[in-house]
C-alpha cells in the first residue's frame, strides 16, 4: 500500500489564463480503458486497452504508462475523433491516479502536448470525482475509487488532498465468481490506516457524511454492501460510477472554458 500524508495539489496548472480557448476534451486514462468526454456531448469514446490497432498490449498498467508509443497512438486517435486535426484552440484535461508518480504525469502531459492543444491540465481522480458529485459544503470528503487494477482511498479537505492511499489490486485480480474479499479488504486497510494517522478528526467527519464510491467496483452491490457494513456507514455514488472521474474532469473543463470566454474586466487607470 502506497500513501501520501498532508497531501498537496499534484499539479501547478491552476490559475492560468486560458483566454481564447473555445473547445476542450477531458480524458480518464485508466489501467484497462480510456474514456473521453467533450462539453455538450458527454462521453464520446470508451477505448478498451489492447483492443485497438495502436498496439497489441495495454499501454497502461497499475496506473502507470508502460508503453508510451502505444499510449501516444491511442491518445492521438481519440483526439482526432473528438477534436479533429487542428487543436490549437482546445484544452485537454487529463485525470490520473491520486498517487501517480511524477514520471507518469510528465509522460502523459508530454504525449498530449505533442498533439497540439493550446494547453494540458492534469487533475487527480479524487478531485475529479468530487467535482462530479456536485458542490459540497467544504467539509471533508472520503473518495473510494475501486478500478480494474488500482484501489484508492483519498481524504479531501477544502478541495485539497489531506491523505491518500493506494493498493495495486482491483477488480481484474478477481477470478470470475470470486467474492470481492481482496478489494474490500484493501479499502478497509487503507481507511483504517488513515484513521490511525488522522489527528484532526477529518476522516470521522467524512465517514459521517458517507464515503463517495467511484470506479467499476461501485457498480457491484457485493462490493458496496460489504464496504458499508464493515465501515458501519452508508455509502453514496454518482449516477454512473464508472464514468464519475471523466465526467468530473469534464465539469472542470467546462468551468475553465466558461472562464476563458468571459470578457476581460477593464483595468482602471490609476
PDB file of C-alpha atoms in Angstrom:
ATOM      1  CA  UNK A   1       0.000   0.000   0.000  1.00  0.00           C
ATOM      2  CA  UNK A   2       1.363   3.385  -1.010  1.00  0.00           C
ATOM      3  CA  UNK A   3       0.360   6.531   0.842  1.00  0.00           C
ATOM      4  CA  UNK A   4       0.582  10.300   0.928  1.00  0.00           C
ATOM      5  CA  UNK A   5       0.183  12.329   4.096  1.00  0.00           C
ATOM      6  CA  UNK A   6      -0.647  16.028   4.287  1.00  0.00           C
ATOM      7  CA  UNK A   7      -1.275  15.987   0.567  1.00  0.00           C
ATOM      8  CA  UNK A   8      -0.834  18.925  -1.691  1.00  0.00           C
ATOM      9  CA  UNK A   9      -2.137  19.602  -5.155  1.00  0.00           C
ATOM     10  CA  UNK A  10      -0.310  17.319  -7.560  1.00  0.00           C
ATOM     11  CA  UNK A  11      -0.186  19.871 -10.340  1.00  0.00           C
ATOM     12  CA  UNK A  12       0.507  23.547 -10.636  1.00  0.00           C
ATOM     13  CA  UNK A  13      -1.760  24.059 -13.599  1.00  0.00           C
ATOM     14  CA  UNK A  14      -4.431  26.130 -11.856  1.00  0.00           C
ATOM     15  CA  UNK A  15      -4.965  29.861 -12.174  1.00  0.00           C
ATOM     16  CA  UNK A  16      -3.548  30.146 -15.676  1.00  0.00           C
ATOM     17  CA  UNK A  17      -5.031  32.264 -18.420  1.00  0.00           C
ATOM     18  CA  UNK A  18      -6.901  30.178 -20.989  1.00  0.00           C
ATOM     19  CA  UNK A  19      -8.500  33.130 -22.744  1.00  0.00           C
ATOM     20  CA  UNK A  20      -9.056  32.235 -26.375  1.00  0.00           C
ATOM     21  CA  UNK A  21      -9.678  28.523 -25.748  1.00  0.00           C
ATOM     22  CA  UNK A  22     -13.056  27.583 -27.202  1.00  0.00           C
ATOM     23  CA  UNK A  23     -13.072  23.773 -27.099  1.00  0.00           C
ATOM     24  CA  UNK A  24     -11.801  21.003 -24.945  1.00  0.00           C
ATOM     25  CA  UNK A  25     -11.509  17.334 -24.149  1.00  0.00           C
ATOM     26  CA  UNK A  26     -11.490  15.536 -20.795  1.00  0.00           C
ATOM     27  CA  UNK A  27      -9.697  12.194 -20.508  1.00  0.00           C
ATOM     28  CA  UNK A  28      -9.621   9.472 -17.877  1.00  0.00           C
ATOM     29  CA  UNK A  29      -6.515   7.416 -18.637  1.00  0.00           C
ATOM     30  CA  UNK A  30      -7.208   4.238 -16.703  1.00  0.00           C
ATOM     31  CA  UNK A  31      -5.425   0.917 -16.421  1.00  0.00           C
ATOM     32  CA  UNK A  32      -7.917  -1.032 -18.527  1.00  0.00           C
ATOM     33  CA  UNK A  33      -9.620   1.669 -20.629  1.00  0.00           C
ATOM     34  CA  UNK A  34      -9.536   5.340 -21.525  1.00  0.00           C
ATOM     35  CA  UNK A  35     -12.688   7.437 -21.540  1.00  0.00           C
ATOM     36  CA  UNK A  36     -13.104  10.760 -23.333  1.00  0.00           C
ATOM     37  CA  UNK A  37     -15.687  13.467 -22.611  1.00  0.00           C
ATOM     38  CA  UNK A  38     -16.482  16.574 -24.660  1.00  0.00           C
ATOM     39  CA  UNK A  39     -18.533  19.526 -23.325  1.00  0.00           C
ATOM     40  CA  UNK A  40     -22.075  19.434 -24.628  1.00  0.00           C
ATOM     41  CA  UNK A  41     -21.702  15.912 -25.972  1.00  0.00           C
ATOM     42  CA  UNK A  42     -20.805  13.771 -22.972  1.00  0.00           C
ATOM     43  CA  UNK A  43     -18.746  10.578 -23.046  1.00  0.00           C
ATOM     44  CA  UNK A  44     -17.848  10.036 -26.699  1.00  0.00           C
ATOM     45  CA  UNK A  45     -15.268   7.274 -26.560  1.00  0.00           C
ATOM     46  CA  UNK A  46     -14.619   4.362 -24.232  1.00  0.00           C
ATOM     47  CA  UNK A  47     -11.434   2.728 -25.509  1.00  0.00           C
ATOM     48  CA  UNK A  48     -10.587  -0.683 -24.080  1.00  0.00           C
ATOM     49  CA  UNK A  49      -6.837  -1.081 -23.859  1.00  0.00           C
ATOM     50  CA  UNK A  50      -5.402  -3.804 -26.050  1.00  0.00           C
ATOM     51  CA  UNK A  51      -8.484  -3.902 -28.293  1.00  0.00           C
ATOM     52  CA  UNK A  52      -7.377  -1.259 -30.821  1.00  0.00           C
ATOM     53  CA  UNK A  53      -4.850  -1.085 -33.606  1.00  0.00           C
ATOM     54  CA  UNK A  54      -2.436   1.193 -31.740  1.00  0.00           C
ATOM     55  CA  UNK A  55      -0.617  -1.824 -30.329  1.00  0.00           C
ATOM     56  CA  UNK A  56      -1.137  -5.409 -29.147  1.00  0.00           C
ATOM     57  CA  UNK A  57      -0.690  -4.796 -25.438  1.00  0.00           C
ATOM     58  CA  UNK A  58      -2.084  -2.452 -22.851  1.00  0.00           C
ATOM     59  CA  UNK A  59      -0.230   0.885 -22.669  1.00  0.00           C
ATOM     60  CA  UNK A  60      -1.150   1.493 -19.013  1.00  0.00           C
ATOM     61  CA  UNK A  61      -0.743  -0.975 -16.170  1.00  0.00           C
ATOM     62  CA  UNK A  62      -1.430  -0.401 -12.493  1.00  0.00           C
ATOM     63  CA  UNK A  63      -1.864   3.306 -13.174  1.00  0.00           C
ATOM     64  CA  UNK A  64       1.476   3.713 -14.975  1.00  0.00           C
ATOM     65  CA  UNK A  65       2.234   4.311 -18.645  1.00  0.00           C
ATOM     66  CA  UNK A  66       4.340   1.303 -19.643  1.00  0.00           C
ATOM     67  CA  UNK A  67       4.252   1.748 -23.442  1.00  0.00           C
ATOM     68  CA  UNK A  68       4.490   5.467 -24.326  1.00  0.00           C
ATOM     69  CA  UNK A  69       4.414   4.828 -28.094  1.00  0.00           C
ATOM     70  CA  UNK A  70       1.204   2.811 -27.946  1.00  0.00           C
ATOM     71  CA  UNK A  71      -0.311   5.269 -25.479  1.00  0.00           C
ATOM     72  CA  UNK A  72       0.553   8.166 -27.806  1.00  0.00           C
ATOM     73  CA  UNK A  73      -1.099   6.446 -30.770  1.00  0.00           C
ATOM     74  CA  UNK A  74      -4.213   5.771 -28.725  1.00  0.00           C
ATOM     75  CA  UNK A  75      -4.450   9.359 -27.474  1.00  0.00           C
ATOM     76  CA  UNK A  76      -3.848  10.716 -30.979  1.00  0.00           C
ATOM     77  CA  UNK A  77      -6.711   8.625 -32.339  1.00  0.00           C
ATOM     78  CA  UNK A  78      -9.040   9.792 -29.569  1.00  0.00           C
ATOM     79  CA  UNK A  79      -8.099  13.432 -30.186  1.00  0.00           C
ATOM     80  CA  UNK A  80      -8.576  13.054 -33.939  1.00  0.00           C
ATOM     81  CA  UNK A  81     -12.012  11.579 -33.356  1.00  0.00           C
ATOM     82  CA  UNK A  82     -13.183  14.143 -30.809  1.00  0.00           C
ATOM     83  CA  UNK A  83     -11.332  17.369 -31.665  1.00  0.00           C
ATOM     84  CA  UNK A  84     -10.328  16.944 -35.282  1.00  0.00           C
ATOM     85  CA  UNK A  85      -6.964  17.568 -36.893  1.00  0.00           C
ATOM     86  CA  UNK A  86      -6.450  21.162 -35.713  1.00  0.00           C
ATOM     87  CA  UNK A  87      -6.456  21.610 -31.935  1.00  0.00           C
ATOM     88  CA  UNK A  88      -4.801  24.980 -31.352  1.00  0.00           C
ATOM     89  CA  UNK A  89      -7.938  26.336 -29.651  1.00  0.00           C
ATOM     90  CA  UNK A  90      -8.557  23.283 -27.466  1.00  0.00           C
ATOM     91  CA  UNK A  91      -7.624  22.495 -23.870  1.00  0.00           C
ATOM     92  CA  UNK A  92      -7.241  18.904 -22.646  1.00  0.00           C
ATOM     93  CA  UNK A  93      -7.913  17.954 -19.024  1.00  0.00           C
ATOM     94  CA  UNK A  94      -6.356  14.624 -18.036  1.00  0.00           C
ATOM     95  CA  UNK A  95      -7.221  12.790 -14.821  1.00  0.00           C
ATOM     96  CA  UNK A  96      -4.687  10.498 -13.208  1.00  0.00           C
ATOM     97  CA  UNK A  97      -4.491   8.313 -10.081  1.00  0.00           C
ATOM     98  CA  UNK A  98      -4.009  10.374  -6.947  1.00  0.00           C
ATOM     99  CA  UNK A  99      -0.653   8.770  -6.215  1.00  0.00           C
ATOM    100  CA  UNK A 100       0.566   8.635  -9.810  1.00  0.00           C
ATOM    101  CA  UNK A 101       4.258   9.412  -9.765  1.00  0.00           C
ATOM    102  CA  UNK A 102       5.817  12.453 -11.442  1.00  0.00           C
ATOM    103  CA  UNK A 103       7.118  10.236 -14.241  1.00  0.00           C
ATOM    104  CA  UNK A 104       3.606   9.092 -15.188  1.00  0.00           C
ATOM    105  CA  UNK A 105       2.182  12.597 -15.009  1.00  0.00           C
ATOM    106  CA  UNK A 106       5.017  14.088 -17.041  1.00  0.00           C
ATOM    107  CA  UNK A 107       4.825  11.341 -19.669  1.00  0.00           C
ATOM    108  CA  UNK A 108       1.057  11.758 -20.082  1.00  0.00           C
ATOM    109  CA  UNK A 109       1.354  15.541 -20.272  1.00  0.00           C
ATOM    110  CA  UNK A 110       4.119  15.327 -22.877  1.00  0.00           C
ATOM    111  CA  UNK A 111       2.163  12.868 -25.023  1.00  0.00           C
ATOM    112  CA  UNK A 112      -0.852  15.174 -25.059  1.00  0.00           C
ATOM    113  CA  UNK A 113       1.127  18.348 -25.630  1.00  0.00           C
ATOM    114  CA  UNK A 114       2.660  16.721 -28.689  1.00  0.00           C
ATOM    115  CA  UNK A 115      -0.845  16.525 -30.181  1.00  0.00           C
ATOM    116  CA  UNK A 116      -1.035  20.307 -30.442  1.00  0.00           C
ATOM    117  CA  UNK A 117      -3.651  21.566 -27.953  1.00  0.00           C
ATOM    118  CA  UNK A 118      -3.415  25.053 -26.542  1.00  0.00           C
ATOM    119  CA  UNK A 119      -2.746  23.584 -23.099  1.00  0.00           C
ATOM    120  CA  UNK A 120      -2.913  20.446 -20.975  1.00  0.00           C
ATOM    121  CA  UNK A 121      -4.148  20.242 -17.377  1.00  0.00           C
ATOM    122  CA  UNK A 122      -3.534  17.252 -15.125  1.00  0.00           C
ATOM    123  CA  UNK A 123      -6.068  16.611 -12.370  1.00  0.00           C
ATOM    124  CA  UNK A 124      -6.125  13.817  -9.812  1.00  0.00           C
ATOM    125  CA  UNK A 125      -9.033  11.402  -9.979  1.00  0.00           C
ATOM    126  CA  UNK A 126     -10.304  12.102  -6.459  1.00  0.00           C
ATOM    127  CA  UNK A 127     -10.869  15.798  -7.114  1.00  0.00           C
ATOM    128  CA  UNK A 128     -12.472  14.925 -10.444  1.00  0.00           C
ATOM    129  CA  UNK A 129     -14.849  12.536  -8.677  1.00  0.00           C
ATOM    130  CA  UNK A 130     -15.674  15.210  -6.107  1.00  0.00           C
ATOM    131  CA  UNK A 131     -16.478  17.661  -8.908  1.00  0.00           C
ATOM    132  CA  UNK A 132     -18.856  15.121 -10.451  1.00  0.00           C
ATOM    133  CA  UNK A 133     -20.590  14.560  -7.119  1.00  0.00           C
ATOM    134  CA  UNK A 134     -21.551  18.217  -7.004  1.00  0.00           C
ATOM    135  CA  UNK A 135     -20.642  21.210  -4.867  1.00  0.00           C
ATOM    136  CA  UNK A 136     -20.040  20.353  -1.259  1.00  0.00           C
ATOM    137  CA  UNK A 137     -20.018  22.425   1.889  1.00  0.00           C
ATOM    138  CA  UNK A 138     -16.237  22.471   2.091  1.00  0.00           C
ATOM    139  CA  UNK A 139     -16.257  19.697   4.674  1.00  0.00           C
ATOM    140  CA  UNK A 140     -14.113  16.560   4.479  1.00  0.00           C
ATOM    141  CA  UNK A 141     -14.871  14.022   1.761  1.00  0.00           C
ATOM    142  CA  UNK A 142     -13.632  10.442   1.513  1.00  0.00           C
ATOM    143  CA  UNK A 143     -13.410   9.171  -2.077  1.00  0.00           C
ATOM    144  CA  UNK A 144     -13.068   5.411  -2.601  1.00  0.00           C
ATOM    145  CA  UNK A 145     -12.160   4.571  -6.199  1.00  0.00           C
ATOM    146  CA  UNK A 146     -12.187   0.841  -6.999  1.00  0.00           C
ATOM    147  CA  UNK A 147     -10.911   0.259 -10.519  1.00  0.00           C
ATOM    148  CA  UNK A 148      -9.628  -2.573 -12.635  1.00  0.00           C
ATOM    149  CA  UNK A 149      -6.079  -2.643 -11.301  1.00  0.00           C
ATOM    150  CA  UNK A 150      -5.960   0.023  -8.586  1.00  0.00           C
ATOM    151  CA  UNK A 151      -7.948   0.800  -5.468  1.00  0.00           C
ATOM    152  CA  UNK A 152      -7.576   4.274  -3.966  1.00  0.00           C
ATOM    153  CA  UNK A 153      -8.795   5.982  -0.824  1.00  0.00           C
ATOM    154  CA  UNK A 154      -8.440   9.765  -0.708  1.00  0.00           C
ATOM    155  CA  UNK A 155      -9.398  12.202   2.027  1.00  0.00           C
ATOM    156  CA  UNK A 156     -10.183  15.666   0.672  1.00  0.00           C
ATOM    157  CA  UNK A 157     -10.471  18.707   2.913  1.00  0.00           C
ATOM    158  CA  UNK A 158     -11.400  22.054   1.351  1.00  0.00           C
ATOM    159  CA  UNK A 159     -10.603  20.604  -2.071  1.00  0.00           C
ATOM    160  CA  UNK A 160      -7.074  19.563  -1.113  1.00  0.00           C
ATOM    161  CA  UNK A 161      -5.713  16.054  -0.646  1.00  0.00           C
ATOM    162  CA  UNK A 162      -5.184  15.620   3.083  1.00  0.00           C
ATOM    163  CA  UNK A 163      -4.359  11.908   2.864  1.00  0.00           C
ATOM    164  CA  UNK A 164      -4.294   9.323   0.067  1.00  0.00           C
ATOM    165  CA  UNK A 165      -3.683   5.587  -0.033  1.00  0.00           C
ATOM    166  CA  UNK A 166      -3.297   3.252  -2.979  1.00  0.00           C
ATOM    167  CA  UNK A 167      -3.372  -0.535  -3.291  1.00  0.00           C
ATOM    168  CA  UNK A 168      -2.274  -2.184  -6.520  1.00  0.00           C
ATOM    169  CA  UNK A 169      -5.225  -4.507  -6.633  1.00  0.00           C
ATOM    170  CA  UNK A 170      -8.567  -4.217  -8.364  1.00  0.00           C
ATOM    171  CA  UNK A 171     -11.468  -5.979  -9.993  1.00  0.00           C
ATOM    172  CA  UNK A 172      -9.331  -7.579 -12.696  1.00  0.00           C
ATOM    173  CA  UNK A 173      -7.461  -9.509  -9.995  1.00  0.00           C
ATOM    174  CA  UNK A 174     -10.638 -11.365  -9.039  1.00  0.00           C
ATOM    175  CA  UNK A 175     -11.470 -14.699 -10.607  1.00  0.00           C
ATOM    176  CA  UNK A 176     -14.937 -14.997 -12.188  1.00  0.00           C
ATOM    177  CA  UNK A 177     -17.464 -15.701  -9.478  1.00  0.00           C
ATOM    178  CA  UNK A 178     -14.956 -14.965  -6.721  1.00  0.00           C
ATOM    179  CA  UNK A 179     -16.260 -12.777  -3.870  1.00  0.00           C
ATOM    180  CA  UNK A 180     -14.590  -9.346  -3.765  1.00  0.00           C
ATOM    181  CA  UNK A 181     -12.836 -10.053  -0.487  1.00  0.00           C
ATOM    182  CA  UNK A 182      -9.445  -8.708  -1.595  1.00  0.00           C
ATOM    183  CA  UNK A 183     -10.855  -5.458  -2.989  1.00  0.00           C
ATOM    184  CA  UNK A 184     -12.953  -4.808   0.113  1.00  0.00           C
ATOM    185  CA  UNK A 185     -10.043  -5.682   2.394  1.00  0.00           C
ATOM    186  CA  UNK A 186      -7.835  -3.207   0.515  1.00  0.00           C
ATOM    187  CA  UNK A 187     -10.386  -0.442   1.116  1.00  0.00           C
ATOM    188  CA  UNK A 188     -10.747  -1.270   4.808  1.00  0.00           C
ATOM    189  CA  UNK A 189      -6.968  -1.441   5.349  1.00  0.00           C
ATOM    190  CA  UNK A 190      -6.496   1.977   3.748  1.00  0.00           C
ATOM    191  CA  UNK A 191      -9.319   3.586   5.714  1.00  0.00           C
ATOM    192  CA  UNK A 192      -8.012   2.130   8.982  1.00  0.00           C
ATOM    193  CA  UNK A 193      -4.508   3.399   8.194  1.00  0.00           C
ATOM    194  CA  UNK A 194      -5.975   6.861   7.665  1.00  0.00           C
ATOM    195  CA  UNK A 195      -7.896   6.564  10.942  1.00  0.00           C
ATOM    196  CA  UNK A 196      -4.710   5.803  12.909  1.00  0.00           C
ATOM    197  CA  UNK A 197      -2.915   8.837  11.467  1.00  0.00           C
ATOM    198  CA  UNK A 198      -5.723  11.400  11.498  1.00  0.00           C
ATOM    199  CA  UNK A 199      -5.018  13.772  14.393  1.00  0.00           C
ATOM    200  CA  UNK A 200      -7.662  16.318  13.368  1.00  0.00           C
ATOM    201  CA  UNK A 201     -10.713  14.066  13.029  1.00  0.00           C
ATOM    202  CA  UNK A 202     -11.330  14.912   9.375  1.00  0.00           C
ATOM    203  CA  UNK A 203     -11.774  11.260   8.475  1.00  0.00           C
ATOM    204  CA  UNK A 204     -14.513  10.847  11.078  1.00  0.00           C
ATOM    205  CA  UNK A 205     -16.380  13.782   9.555  1.00  0.00           C
ATOM    206  CA  UNK A 206     -16.003  12.292   6.081  1.00  0.00           C
ATOM    207  CA  UNK A 207     -17.316   8.920   7.258  1.00  0.00           C
ATOM    208  CA  UNK A 208     -20.343  10.557   8.872  1.00  0.00           C
ATOM    209  CA  UNK A 209     -21.157  12.192   5.533  1.00  0.00           C
ATOM    210  CA  UNK A 210     -20.730   8.865   3.756  1.00  0.00           C
ATOM    211  CA  UNK A 211     -17.827   7.868   1.501  1.00  0.00           C
ATOM    212  CA  UNK A 212     -18.196   8.608  -2.202  1.00  0.00           C
ATOM    213  CA  UNK A 213     -17.640   5.451  -4.284  1.00  0.00           C
ATOM    214  CA  UNK A 214     -16.312   5.626  -7.821  1.00  0.00           C
ATOM    215  CA  UNK A 215     -14.961   3.212 -10.405  1.00  0.00           C
ATOM    216  CA  UNK A 216     -16.265  -0.105 -11.640  1.00  0.00           C
ATOM    217  CA  UNK A 217     -16.333  -1.511  -8.131  1.00  0.00           C
ATOM    218  CA  UNK A 218     -19.093   0.922  -7.209  1.00  0.00           C
ATOM    219  CA  UNK A 219     -21.339  -0.841  -9.729  1.00  0.00           C
ATOM    220  CA  UNK A 220     -21.138  -4.107  -7.794  1.00  0.00           C
ATOM    221  CA  UNK A 221     -23.589  -4.445  -4.900  1.00  0.00           C
ATOM    222  CA  UNK A 222     -21.429  -7.171  -3.359  1.00  0.00           C
ATOM    223  CA  UNK A 223     -18.617  -4.586  -3.092  1.00  0.00           C
ATOM    224  CA  UNK A 224     -20.647  -1.585  -1.946  1.00  0.00           C
ATOM    225  CA  UNK A 225     -22.735  -3.530   0.562  1.00  0.00           C
ATOM    226  CA  UNK A 226     -19.698  -5.113   2.176  1.00  0.00           C
ATOM    227  CA  UNK A 227     -17.916  -1.769   2.468  1.00  0.00           C
ATOM    228  CA  UNK A 228     -20.989  -0.143   4.027  1.00  0.00           C
ATOM    229  CA  UNK A 229     -21.417  -2.981   6.520  1.00  0.00           C
ATOM    230  CA  UNK A 230     -17.743  -3.153   7.503  1.00  0.00           C
ATOM    231  CA  UNK A 231     -17.398   0.616   7.887  1.00  0.00           C
ATOM    232  CA  UNK A 232     -20.767   0.921   9.571  1.00  0.00           C
ATOM    233  CA  UNK A 233     -21.792   3.923   7.475  1.00  0.00           C
ATOM    234  CA  UNK A 234     -23.924   4.416   4.347  1.00  0.00           C
ATOM    235  CA  UNK A 235     -22.013   4.882   1.114  1.00  0.00           C
ATOM    236  CA  UNK A 236     -23.026   7.019  -1.844  1.00  0.00           C
ATOM    237  CA  UNK A 237     -22.195   7.137  -5.519  1.00  0.00           C
ATOM    238  CA  UNK A 238     -22.933   9.168  -8.619  1.00  0.00           C
ATOM    239  CA  UNK A 239     -25.363   8.082 -11.342  1.00  0.00           C
ATOM    240  CA  UNK A 240     -22.723   6.184 -13.329  1.00  0.00           C
ATOM    241  CA  UNK A 241     -19.735   5.410 -11.082  1.00  0.00           C
ATOM    242  CA  UNK A 242     -17.648   4.007 -13.948  1.00  0.00           C
ATOM    243  CA  UNK A 243     -17.615   7.429 -15.631  1.00  0.00           C
ATOM    244  CA  UNK A 244     -17.539   9.560 -12.483  1.00  0.00           C
ATOM    245  CA  UNK A 245     -13.922  10.614 -12.967  1.00  0.00           C
ATOM    246  CA  UNK A 246     -14.116  11.565 -16.643  1.00  0.00           C
ATOM    247  CA  UNK A 247     -17.396  13.434 -16.118  1.00  0.00           C
ATOM    248  CA  UNK A 248     -15.895  15.318 -13.180  1.00  0.00           C
ATOM    249  CA  UNK A 249     -12.866  16.224 -15.283  1.00  0.00           C
ATOM    250  CA  UNK A 250     -15.326  17.356 -17.949  1.00  0.00           C
ATOM    251  CA  UNK A 251     -17.089  19.649 -15.485  1.00  0.00           C
ATOM    252  CA  UNK A 252     -13.757  21.196 -14.531  1.00  0.00           C
ATOM    253  CA  UNK A 253     -13.056  21.684 -18.235  1.00  0.00           C
ATOM    254  CA  UNK A 254     -16.456  23.301 -18.831  1.00  0.00           C
ATOM    255  CA  UNK A 255     -15.861  25.741 -15.991  1.00  0.00           C
ATOM    256  CA  UNK A 256     -12.464  26.610 -17.414  1.00  0.00           C
ATOM    257  CA  UNK A 257     -13.894  27.230 -20.882  1.00  0.00           C
ATOM    258  CA  UNK A 258     -16.585  29.498 -19.465  1.00  0.00           C
ATOM    259  CA  UNK A 259     -13.895  31.468 -17.700  1.00  0.00           C
ATOM    260  CA  UNK A 260     -11.857  31.668 -20.895  1.00  0.00           C
ATOM    261  CA  UNK A 261     -14.876  33.010 -22.808  1.00  0.00           C
ATOM    262  CA  UNK A 262     -15.766  35.670 -20.233  1.00  0.00           C
ATOM    263  CA  UNK A 263     -14.901  39.224 -21.282  1.00  0.00           C
ATOM    264  CA  UNK A 264     -11.860  40.668 -19.619  1.00  0.00           C
ATOM    265  CA  UNK A 265     -12.601  43.247 -16.960  1.00  0.00           C
ATOM    266  CA  UNK A 266     -11.379  46.731 -17.827  1.00  0.00           C
ATOM    267  CA  UNK A 267      -8.421  47.960 -15.837  1.00  0.00           C
ATOM    268  CA  UNK A 268      -8.955  51.393 -14.358  1.00  0.00           C
ATOM    269  CA  UNK A 269      -6.039  53.755 -14.752  1.00  0.00           C
ATOM    270  CA  UNK A 270      -4.580  54.953 -11.516  1.00  0.00           C
TER     271      UNK A 270
END
